[in-house]
Amino acid sequence: MLRDMLRIRVAEEEIANRYSQQKMRCPVHLSIGQEAVAVGVSHALQDGDQIVSTHRCHAHYLAKGGNLTAMLAELLGKETGCCGGRGGSMHLFDLAAGVLLSLPIVGASIPVGVGAALAFQQEQKPNVAVIYLGDASLEEGVYHESANFAALKKLPVIFVCENNLYSVYTALKDRQPSRVLTDLGSAHGLHAVHLDGNDVRAVNDAAAIAVNRARSGDGPSFLLADTYRWREHCGPNYDNTLGYRTVAEFEHWRARDPIAVLQRELLSLGDVTERDIEAMLAGFRSEVEAAFSAAEAAPMPNPVTVARGIYA
Ligand SMILES: Cc1ncc(C[n+]2csc(CCOP(=O)(O)OP(=O)(O)O)c2C)c(N)n1
Ligand SMILES: [Mg+2]
């Protein structure tokens, strides 16, 4: 899990480093600071399980085994991108890896994830679907319709809500009455758990229980994972000067960096050394460098294919 979090961090930091070159012409919503949710959940899944994601999908896609070069090619608008260069950063999918789709319309991927779980149930497959959603999508009607249906049909699905406290610049407390957010899951009959989303082991433990329930026909779960996005809502920079959140709050969360937390634990147990971590980082830096080179060398889509995928 440490490896996977480091790999995602290195990939996203390199996206941030290169973003001002303006070769990536799509918006990017970085998951830096939130890696433990994607990695903890993915480590509880198996081949054949599927995920759906949102605008902030890089970590979900990579943690589930999505192809890195195809992702970077997608951000660069290339023919070899995972969406043919037509979707950009918010439309990552890799069917071979079980990344069914990612969608930028808040809430839109939720019913698709429920549909995937319905298909598993109808086809009597032993698989589960994971729906990643942000705190803001709990305010969308489609979340409630989907949760209701999933509970009614006892579908093998897990709603993983990353509560990073914000929808763009608007704090949760200015959008919702003060309440226990897991109630929005349990009210529909989802097995709801609240956990520290920056503790990858806590995420993994909770996900493993939820996956077991789903696989054994005990129905859907709702995991509420508290976490925090470090960078601006959309883009490579920090935006703490804007005033919608305080530097103190940011520093509080940065001190609880999910990667540093796990590293400290593993170092103190003697399970890894500083040198191991350096070696992992060096390996991921060269992997990301090579993936960027391959993606940059790939062709742009041929203009004659411009209408491909347009259905109306
Ligand atoms: C239906 C809809 N409304 C508004 C937007 C604009 N929008 C894009 S991301 C976003 C914030 C979503 O917040 P959250 O779900 O908590 O995810 P986070 O960005 O915090 O990861 C909004 C409002 C959108 N994409 N879709
Ligand atoms: Mg949010």
Coordinates of C-alpha atoms and ligand atoms in Angstrom, one line a residue:
M1 CA 0.0 0.0 0.0
L2 CA 2.9 2.3 0.7
R3 CA 4.3 1.6 -2.8
D4 CA 1.0 2.4 -4.4
M5 CA 0.5 5.6 -2.5
L6 CA 4.0 6.8 -3.4
R7 CA 3.5 5.9 -7.0
I8 CA 0.3 7.9 -7.2
R9 CA 1.9 10.9 -5.4
V10 CA 4.9 10.9 -7.8
A11 CA 2.7 10.7 -10.8
E12 CA 0.5 13.5 -9.7
E13 CA 3.4 15.7 -8.6
E14 CA 4.9 15.3 -12.0
I15 CA 1.6 16.3 -13.6
A16 CA 1.6 19.4 -11.4
N17 CA 5.2 20.1 -12.4
R18 CA 4.5 19.9 -16.1
Y19 CA 1.1 21.4 -16.2
S20 CA 2.3 25.0 -16.9
Q21 CA 3.9 23.7 -20.2
Q22 CA 0.3 23.8 -21.5
K23 CA 0.6 20.5 -23.3
M24 CA -2.1 19.1 -21.0
R25 CA -5.0 21.2 -22.1
C26 CA -7.7 19.6 -19.8
P27 CA -8.5 20.6 -16.2
V28 CA -6.8 18.4 -13.6
H29 CA -8.2 17.7 -10.2
L30 CA -5.4 16.2 -8.2
S31 CA -5.8 13.7 -5.4
I32 CA -2.6 14.7 -3.5
G33 CA -3.3 14.1 0.2
Q34 CA -6.2 11.7 -0.5
E35 CA -4.2 8.7 -1.7
A36 CA -5.0 6.4 1.2
V37 CA -8.7 6.1 0.3
A38 CA -8.1 4.8 -3.2
V39 CA -5.2 2.6 -2.2
G40 CA -6.8 1.1 1.0
V41 CA -10.0 0.3 -1.0
S42 CA -8.2 -1.1 -4.0
H43 CA -6.2 -3.5 -1.9
A44 CA -9.4 -5.1 -0.7
L45 CA -10.6 -5.7 -4.3
Q46 CA -9.9 -8.5 -6.7
D47 CA -9.6 -8.8 -10.5
G48 CA -13.1 -8.6 -12.0
D49 CA -14.3 -6.1 -9.4
Q50 CA -15.2 -2.7 -10.9
I51 CA -14.9 0.9 -9.8
V52 CA -16.6 4.1 -11.0
S53 CA -15.1 7.5 -10.2
T54 CA -15.5 11.2 -10.4
H55 CA -13.7 14.3 -11.7
R56 CA -11.0 13.5 -9.1
C57 CA -10.1 10.1 -10.5
H58 CA -6.4 9.8 -11.0
A59 CA -5.7 8.0 -7.7
H60 CA -8.8 5.7 -8.1
Y61 CA -7.7 4.7 -11.6
L62 CA -4.0 4.1 -10.7
A63 CA -4.8 2.3 -7.5
K64 CA -7.1 -0.1 -9.3
G65 CA -4.3 -0.9 -11.9
G66 CA -5.3 1.6 -14.7
N67 CA -2.6 2.0 -17.3
L68 CA -0.4 5.0 -16.4
T69 CA 0.8 5.7 -19.9
A70 CA -2.7 5.7 -21.3
M71 CA -3.8 8.0 -18.5
L72 CA -1.0 10.5 -19.3
A73 CA -1.7 10.2 -23.0
E74 CA -5.3 11.0 -22.2
L75 CA -4.3 14.2 -20.3
L76 CA -2.1 15.1 -23.3
G77 CA -5.1 14.6 -25.7
K78 CA -3.3 11.8 -27.6
E79 CA -4.9 9.0 -29.7
T80 CA -3.4 6.4 -27.4
G81 CA -5.1 8.0 -24.4
C82 CA -7.5 5.7 -22.5
C83 CA -10.4 7.7 -24.0
G84 CA -8.7 8.3 -27.4
G85 CA -7.6 11.7 -26.2
R86 CA -11.2 13.0 -26.3
G87 CA -12.0 12.9 -22.6
G88 CA -9.0 14.3 -20.6
S89 CA -8.3 13.9 -17.0
M90 CA -11.9 13.5 -15.8
H91 CA -12.8 10.6 -18.2
L92 CA -10.4 7.9 -17.2
F93 CA -11.3 4.3 -17.8
D94 CA -9.5 1.0 -18.2
L95 CA -11.9 -1.9 -18.6
A96 CA -9.1 -4.5 -18.3
A97 CA -8.3 -3.1 -14.9
G98 CA -11.9 -2.8 -13.8
V99 CA -12.1 1.0 -14.0
L100 CA -15.5 1.2 -15.6
L101 CA -15.6 4.9 -16.0
S102 CA -15.0 8.3 -14.4
L103 CA -17.3 11.2 -15.0
P104 CA -17.1 14.9 -14.3
I105 CA -20.8 15.5 -13.7
V106 CA -21.0 15.3 -9.9
G107 CA -23.1 12.3 -9.0
A108 CA -23.4 10.9 -12.5
S109 CA -21.2 7.9 -12.0
I110 CA -23.2 6.7 -9.0
P111 CA -26.1 5.0 -10.8
V112 CA -23.6 3.4 -13.2
G113 CA -21.8 1.8 -10.3
V114 CA -25.1 0.5 -9.0
G115 CA -25.9 -0.8 -12.5
A116 CA -22.5 -2.6 -12.5
A117 CA -23.5 -4.3 -9.2
L118 CA -26.9 -5.2 -10.5
A119 CA -25.2 -6.8 -13.5
F120 CA -23.0 -8.8 -11.2
Q121 CA -26.0 -10.0 -9.2
Q122 CA -28.0 -10.9 -12.3
E123 CA -25.2 -12.8 -13.8
Q124 CA -24.4 -14.4 -10.5
K125 CA -20.8 -13.2 -10.6
P126 CA -18.9 -13.1 -7.3
N127 CA -17.7 -9.5 -8.0
V128 CA -18.3 -6.2 -6.3
A129 CA -18.6 -2.6 -7.5
V130 CA -17.1 0.4 -5.8
I131 CA -18.5 3.8 -6.2
Y132 CA -16.2 6.7 -5.3
L133 CA -18.0 9.9 -4.5
G134 CA -17.2 13.2 -3.0
D135 CA -19.0 14.8 -0.1
A136 CA -20.8 17.2 -2.5
S137 CA -22.5 14.4 -4.3
L138 CA -24.4 13.5 -1.1
E139 CA -26.4 16.6 -2.0
E140 CA -27.5 15.2 -5.3
G141 CA -30.8 13.4 -5.6
V142 CA -29.2 10.7 -7.7
Y143 CA -27.1 9.6 -4.7
H144 CA -30.3 9.0 -2.7
E145 CA -32.1 7.2 -5.5
S146 CA -29.1 5.0 -6.1
A147 CA -28.5 4.2 -2.5
N148 CA -32.2 3.3 -2.0
F149 CA -32.2 1.0 -5.0
A150 CA -28.9 -0.7 -4.0
A151 CA -30.2 -1.4 -0.5
L152 CA -33.6 -2.6 -1.8
K153 CA -31.9 -5.1 -4.1
K154 CA -29.0 -6.0 -1.7
L155 CA -26.5 -5.2 -4.4
P156 CA -22.8 -6.0 -4.1
V157 CA -21.8 -2.4 -4.1
I158 CA -19.8 -0.1 -1.8
F159 CA -20.2 3.6 -1.7
V160 CA -16.9 5.2 -0.8
C161 CA -17.5 8.8 0.1
E162 CA -14.3 10.9 0.3
N163 CA -15.2 13.8 2.7
N164 CA -12.6 16.4 2.0
L165 CA -14.9 19.1 3.6
Y166 CA -15.2 21.1 0.4
S167 CA -17.1 21.4 -2.8
V168 CA -14.8 23.7 -4.8
Y169 CA -14.7 26.7 -2.4
T170 CA -17.8 26.0 -0.4
A171 CA -17.4 24.3 3.0
L172 CA -19.6 21.4 4.0
K173 CA -21.0 23.4 6.9
D174 CA -22.3 26.0 4.5
R175 CA -24.0 23.4 2.3
Q176 CA -25.5 21.0 4.7
P177 CA -27.1 21.2 8.2
S178 CA -24.9 19.9 10.9
R179 CA -25.5 16.1 11.0
V180 CA -23.8 12.7 11.1
L181 CA -23.0 12.1 7.4
T182 CA -23.1 8.3 7.8
D183 CA -26.8 8.7 8.6
L184 CA -27.2 9.5 4.9
G185 CA -26.1 6.0 4.2
S186 CA -27.8 4.1 7.0
A187 CA -31.1 5.9 6.4
H188 CA -31.2 4.1 3.1
G189 CA -30.2 0.8 4.7
L190 CA -26.5 0.9 3.7
H191 CA -24.1 -0.6 6.3
A192 CA -22.4 2.7 7.2
V193 CA -19.0 3.2 8.7
H194 CA -17.1 6.4 9.5
L195 CA -13.3 6.2 9.3
D196 CA -10.0 8.1 9.1
G197 CA -9.4 8.3 5.3
N198 CA -5.8 9.2 5.8
D199 CA -5.1 5.9 7.6
V200 CA -4.6 3.5 4.8
R201 CA -4.9 0.5 7.1
A202 CA -8.1 1.6 8.6
V203 CA -9.5 2.2 5.1
N204 CA -8.3 -1.2 4.0
D205 CA -9.8 -3.0 7.0
A206 CA -13.2 -1.3 6.6
A207 CA -13.1 -2.0 2.8
A208 CA -12.3 -5.6 3.4
I209 CA -15.3 -6.0 5.7
A210 CA -17.6 -4.2 3.2
V211 CA -16.3 -6.3 0.3
N212 CA -16.9 -9.5 2.3
R213 CA -20.5 -8.4 3.0
A214 CA -21.1 -7.6 -0.6
R215 CA -19.6 -10.8 -1.9
S216 CA -21.6 -12.9 0.5
G217 CA -24.9 -11.3 -0.4
D218 CA -25.3 -9.2 2.7
G219 CA -25.8 -6.0 0.7
P220 CA -24.3 -2.6 0.2
S221 CA -22.1 -0.5 2.5
F222 CA -21.3 3.1 2.8
L223 CA -17.7 4.1 3.9
L224 CA -17.3 7.7 4.9
A225 CA -13.6 8.5 4.7
D226 CA -12.4 11.8 6.2
T227 CA -9.6 13.3 4.1
Y228 CA -8.3 16.5 2.7
R229 CA -7.2 17.8 -0.7
W230 CA -3.9 19.7 -0.6
R231 CA -3.9 21.5 -3.9
E232 CA -6.5 23.9 -5.4
H233 CA -9.8 22.3 -6.4
C234 CA -8.8 22.2 -10.0
G235 CA -5.2 22.8 -11.2
P236 CA -1.6 22.2 -10.0
N237 CA -1.3 25.0 -7.5
Y238 CA -2.0 25.7 -3.8
D239 CA -4.8 28.1 -3.2
N240 CA -4.8 28.8 0.5
T241 CA -4.4 32.5 -0.1
L242 CA -8.0 32.6 -1.5
G243 CA -9.4 32.6 2.0
Y244 CA -12.1 29.9 1.7
R245 CA -10.0 27.8 4.1
T246 CA -7.4 28.6 6.6
V247 CA -3.7 27.9 6.5
A248 CA -4.0 26.4 10.0
E249 CA -6.6 23.9 8.7
F250 CA -4.4 23.0 5.8
E251 CA -1.4 22.5 8.0
H252 CA -3.4 20.4 10.4
W253 CA -4.2 18.0 7.6
R254 CA -0.8 18.2 5.9
A255 CA 0.7 17.0 9.2
R256 CA -1.6 13.9 8.7
D257 CA -0.2 13.1 5.3
P258 CA -1.4 9.5 4.7
I259 CA 2.0 8.6 3.2
A260 CA 4.1 10.0 6.0
V261 CA 1.8 8.4 8.6
L262 CA 2.3 4.9 7.1
Q263 CA 6.0 5.5 6.5
R264 CA 6.6 6.5 10.1
E265 CA 4.8 3.4 11.3
L266 CA 6.7 1.0 8.9
L267 CA 10.0 2.6 9.8
S268 CA 9.4 2.2 13.5
L269 CA 8.5 -1.4 13.0
G270 CA 11.6 -1.9 10.9
D271 CA 9.5 -3.1 7.9
V272 CA 11.1 -0.6 5.6
T273 CA 14.2 1.6 5.7
E274 CA 14.8 5.1 4.5
R275 CA 16.8 3.6 1.8
D276 CA 13.9 1.4 0.6
I277 CA 11.7 4.4 0.4
E278 CA 14.3 6.3 -1.6
A279 CA 14.6 3.4 -3.9
M280 CA 10.9 3.1 -4.4
L281 CA 10.7 6.9 -5.1
A282 CA 13.5 6.7 -7.6
G283 CA 11.9 3.8 -9.4
F284 CA 8.5 5.6 -9.6
R285 CA 10.2 8.8 -10.9
S286 CA 11.8 6.9 -13.8
E287 CA 8.6 5.0 -14.5
V288 CA 6.6 8.3 -14.6
E289 CA 9.3 9.9 -16.7
A290 CA 9.2 7.0 -19.2
A291 CA 5.4 7.0 -19.3
F292 CA 5.4 10.8 -20.0
S293 CA 7.9 10.3 -22.8
A294 CA 5.8 7.5 -24.4
A295 CA 2.6 9.6 -24.0
E296 CA 4.3 12.7 -25.5
A297 CA 5.7 10.7 -28.4
A298 CA 2.2 9.3 -29.3
P299 CA 0.2 10.8 -32.2
M300 CA -2.6 13.3 -31.8
P301 CA -6.0 11.9 -32.9
N302 CA -6.4 12.0 -36.7
P303 CA -8.9 14.8 -37.5
V304 CA -10.9 12.5 -39.8
T305 CA -11.9 10.6 -36.7
V306 CA -13.4 13.7 -35.0
A307 CA -17.0 12.4 -35.2
R308 CA -16.1 9.1 -33.6
G309 CA -18.1 8.5 -30.5
I310 CA -20.7 11.2 -31.3
Y311 CA -24.1 9.6 -31.3
A312 CA -26.4 12.4 -32.3
Ligands
LIG1 C1 -23.9 18.3 -11.4 C2 -22.7 19.1 -11.2 N1 -22.8 20.3 -10.6 C3 -21.7 21.1 -10.4 C4 -20.5 20.7 -11.0 C5 -19.2 21.6 -10.8 N2 -18.3 20.9 -9.9 C6 -17.3 20.2 -10.4 S1 -16.4 19.4 -9.1 C7 -17.4 20.1 -8.0 C8 -17.2 19.9 -6.5 C9 -17.5 18.5 -6.1 O1 -17.2 18.3 -4.8 P1 -17.0 16.9 -4.2 O2 -18.0 16.0 -4.8 O3 -17.0 17.0 -2.7 O4 -15.6 16.4 -4.7 P2 -14.2 17.1 -4.5 O5 -13.9 18.0 -5.6 O6 -14.2 17.7 -3.2 O7 -13.2 15.9 -4.6 C10 -18.4 20.9 -8.5 C11 -19.5 21.6 -7.8 C12 -20.4 19.5 -11.7 N3 -19.3 19.1 -12.3 N4 -21.5 18.7 -11.8
MG2 MG -15.3 17.4 -1.5

